[in-house]
XYZ file of C-alpha atoms in Angstrom:
196
model
C -36.916 -84.198 131.157
C -35.314 -80.309 130.063
C -37.871 -77.307 130.048
C -39.363 -74.899 127.853
C -38.367 -71.352 129.297
C -39.644 -68.710 127.347
C -37.218 -65.543 127.921
C -39.249 -61.777 126.358
C -38.628 -58.685 126.970
C -41.776 -56.063 127.408
C -40.135 -53.386 125.399
C -38.557 -53.016 121.205
C -36.107 -50.106 121.980
C -32.502 -50.331 120.821
C -31.218 -50.059 122.946
C -33.073 -51.501 125.646
C -32.459 -52.440 129.367
C -35.026 -54.779 129.544
C -34.097 -56.872 125.849
C -30.090 -57.251 127.634
C -31.219 -58.016 131.092
C -33.164 -60.608 128.660
C -30.115 -61.883 126.132
C -27.931 -62.158 129.528
C -31.487 -63.695 131.028
C -31.526 -66.151 128.386
C -27.282 -67.086 128.645
C -27.752 -67.872 132.028
C -31.067 -70.614 131.307
C -28.936 -72.371 128.723
C -26.600 -72.617 131.277
C -28.667 -74.678 133.507
C -29.543 -76.700 131.145
C -33.003 -74.907 129.818
C -34.588 -75.437 126.512
C -34.340 -71.133 125.272
C -36.958 -69.960 123.070
C -35.218 -66.160 123.054
C -37.813 -64.278 120.934
C -38.303 -60.459 120.345
C -41.785 -59.168 120.443
C -39.898 -56.378 117.489
C -39.968 -59.435 115.153
C -44.371 -59.938 115.408
C -46.553 -57.844 113.925
C -49.114 -57.582 116.552
C -51.535 -54.641 116.408
C -53.118 -52.871 119.319
C -55.412 -55.474 120.377
C -58.661 -54.383 118.956
C -62.692 -56.646 119.299
C -64.006 -54.987 116.465
C -60.276 -56.202 114.406
C -60.429 -58.999 116.317
C -63.692 -59.651 115.277
C -62.570 -59.890 111.326
C -60.146 -61.999 111.917
C -56.440 -63.239 114.628
C -53.477 -61.925 112.894
C -51.589 -64.030 111.578
C -48.577 -63.218 114.294
C -51.219 -63.426 116.966
C -52.214 -66.931 116.529
C -47.622 -67.409 115.891
C -47.144 -65.269 119.784
C -50.331 -68.056 121.223
C -48.896 -71.476 119.772
C -44.651 -70.350 121.643
C -46.598 -69.294 124.831
C -48.964 -72.591 124.807
C -45.628 -74.365 123.472
C -42.939 -73.757 126.843
C -44.864 -74.223 130.234
C -42.437 -71.893 131.799
C -41.393 -68.121 130.941
C -39.507 -64.861 131.999
C -40.299 -61.810 131.213
C -38.709 -58.611 132.048
C -40.848 -55.733 132.118
C -39.921 -51.548 131.261
C -41.727 -48.968 133.765
C -43.738 -46.483 132.143
C -45.228 -44.426 134.800
C -45.301 -46.511 138.061
C -46.467 -49.740 135.681
C -45.568 -52.188 132.466
C -45.488 -51.130 129.302
C -48.349 -51.167 126.754
C -47.022 -52.922 124.691
C -46.562 -55.799 127.043
C -50.479 -55.112 128.187
C -51.063 -55.957 124.215
C -49.175 -58.860 123.783
C -50.611 -60.248 126.633
C -54.009 -59.656 125.580
C -53.788 -60.302 122.401
C -52.562 -63.962 123.220
C -55.290 -64.833 126.242
C -57.495 -63.836 123.973
C -60.407 -66.777 122.567
C -60.279 -67.053 118.753
C -64.026 -67.527 118.149
C -64.987 -70.602 116.117
C -61.654 -72.101 116.489
C -61.042 -76.340 117.447
C -58.386 -75.492 119.276
C -57.979 -71.897 120.150
C -61.984 -70.882 121.381
C -60.352 -71.617 125.091
C -58.864 -68.232 125.290
C -57.047 -68.927 128.740
C -54.869 -72.153 127.068
C -51.619 -70.575 126.077
C -50.980 -68.773 130.248
C -53.394 -71.346 132.086
C -50.541 -72.447 134.392
C -46.779 -71.396 132.988
C -44.960 -71.208 136.005
C -43.574 -67.282 135.184
C -39.821 -65.255 136.591
C -40.476 -61.500 136.276
C -37.780 -59.107 135.801
C -37.033 -55.666 134.484
C -34.302 -53.177 135.121
C -34.719 -49.437 135.005
C -32.108 -46.615 135.219
C -34.017 -46.016 138.494
C -33.249 -46.881 142.659
C -36.423 -49.063 142.423
C -35.064 -50.532 139.419
C -39.107 -51.210 137.471
C -39.633 -52.751 140.525
C -43.337 -50.670 140.227
C -43.945 -52.623 136.863
C -42.703 -55.725 138.415
C -46.098 -54.818 141.419
C -49.131 -54.347 138.553
C -47.199 -57.076 136.090
C -47.714 -59.857 139.823
C -51.440 -59.446 139.203
C -51.740 -59.545 135.258
C -49.916 -62.770 134.852
C -52.025 -64.643 138.028
C -56.207 -63.024 137.205
C -54.526 -64.776 133.194
C -53.015 -68.276 135.857
C -50.406 -68.438 136.140
C -47.970 -69.548 138.829
C -45.604 -65.833 139.852
C -42.988 -67.058 141.128
C -41.753 -66.138 144.169
C -37.832 -64.839 143.458
C -37.792 -61.666 141.239
C -35.943 -59.383 140.401
C -35.076 -55.198 139.620
C -31.892 -54.002 137.906
C -32.000 -50.346 139.482
C -29.344 -48.538 138.064
C -29.290 -50.471 134.900
C -27.454 -47.663 132.310
C -23.837 -48.276 134.715
C -25.755 -52.394 134.774
C -23.954 -53.380 131.324
C -20.450 -54.323 130.419
C -19.269 -53.435 126.947
C -20.174 -57.484 125.635
C -23.264 -56.620 127.316
C -23.118 -59.224 130.262
C -23.750 -57.081 134.549
C -21.338 -55.860 136.587
C -21.490 -56.762 139.395
C -22.050 -60.928 140.181
C -24.645 -59.693 143.041
C -26.547 -58.536 139.587
C -25.825 -61.763 137.932
C -27.111 -64.123 141.462
C -29.496 -62.376 141.687
C -30.579 -63.031 137.575
C -29.526 -66.992 138.131
C -31.629 -67.316 141.489
C -35.242 -65.843 139.567
C -33.159 -69.049 136.464
C -33.393 -71.804 138.816
C -36.580 -70.922 141.011
C -38.603 -70.997 137.060
C -37.597 -74.330 136.591
C -36.823 -75.598 139.511
C -40.931 -74.735 139.959
C -41.964 -75.340 136.110
C -40.143 -79.317 136.121
C -42.000 -80.458 139.573
C -45.027 -78.892 138.111
C -45.219 -80.880 135.303
C -44.273 -84.042 137.706
C -48.052 -83.603 138.776
C -49.768 -83.219 135.544
């Protein structure tokens, strides 16, 4: 069975290293036979989470995100590092996806979109650690949302020099590390699916 894999970056910046990393990851995952959905968070009109706003009705694009998230048993997130942690954009996205829709027969279960997902984590940064601190914070956030976190993770250091003019990673070791995350996520998702 082909695994449905959702890939996105926690950035909307035009020249984001993590968006480039997500592009590379999506291509590799497709080559591995995954059914990839690669989304850009900028394509969704999602406001800052606000319980008062939510009480007036969950925004339509949040409902779209919930449905996309639910429909994919495996995810890969490419997380920038801002001030030693993940971005407000990424946290806001997760907050909305995991928030229950009061009175809705399907989405009143706030954990529905995230529970049991196999999640691979990567980051890219101009610094020497490659955004590793953002991953150290993102791990417990995703675990708290009842996701299975792939042990194999990758932090791409010195990302400003890592991509060629076509957006591909220059070094074989970098490509190997991305592929290792992809393969582990797909491997785990296939085995979890066979037990449910």
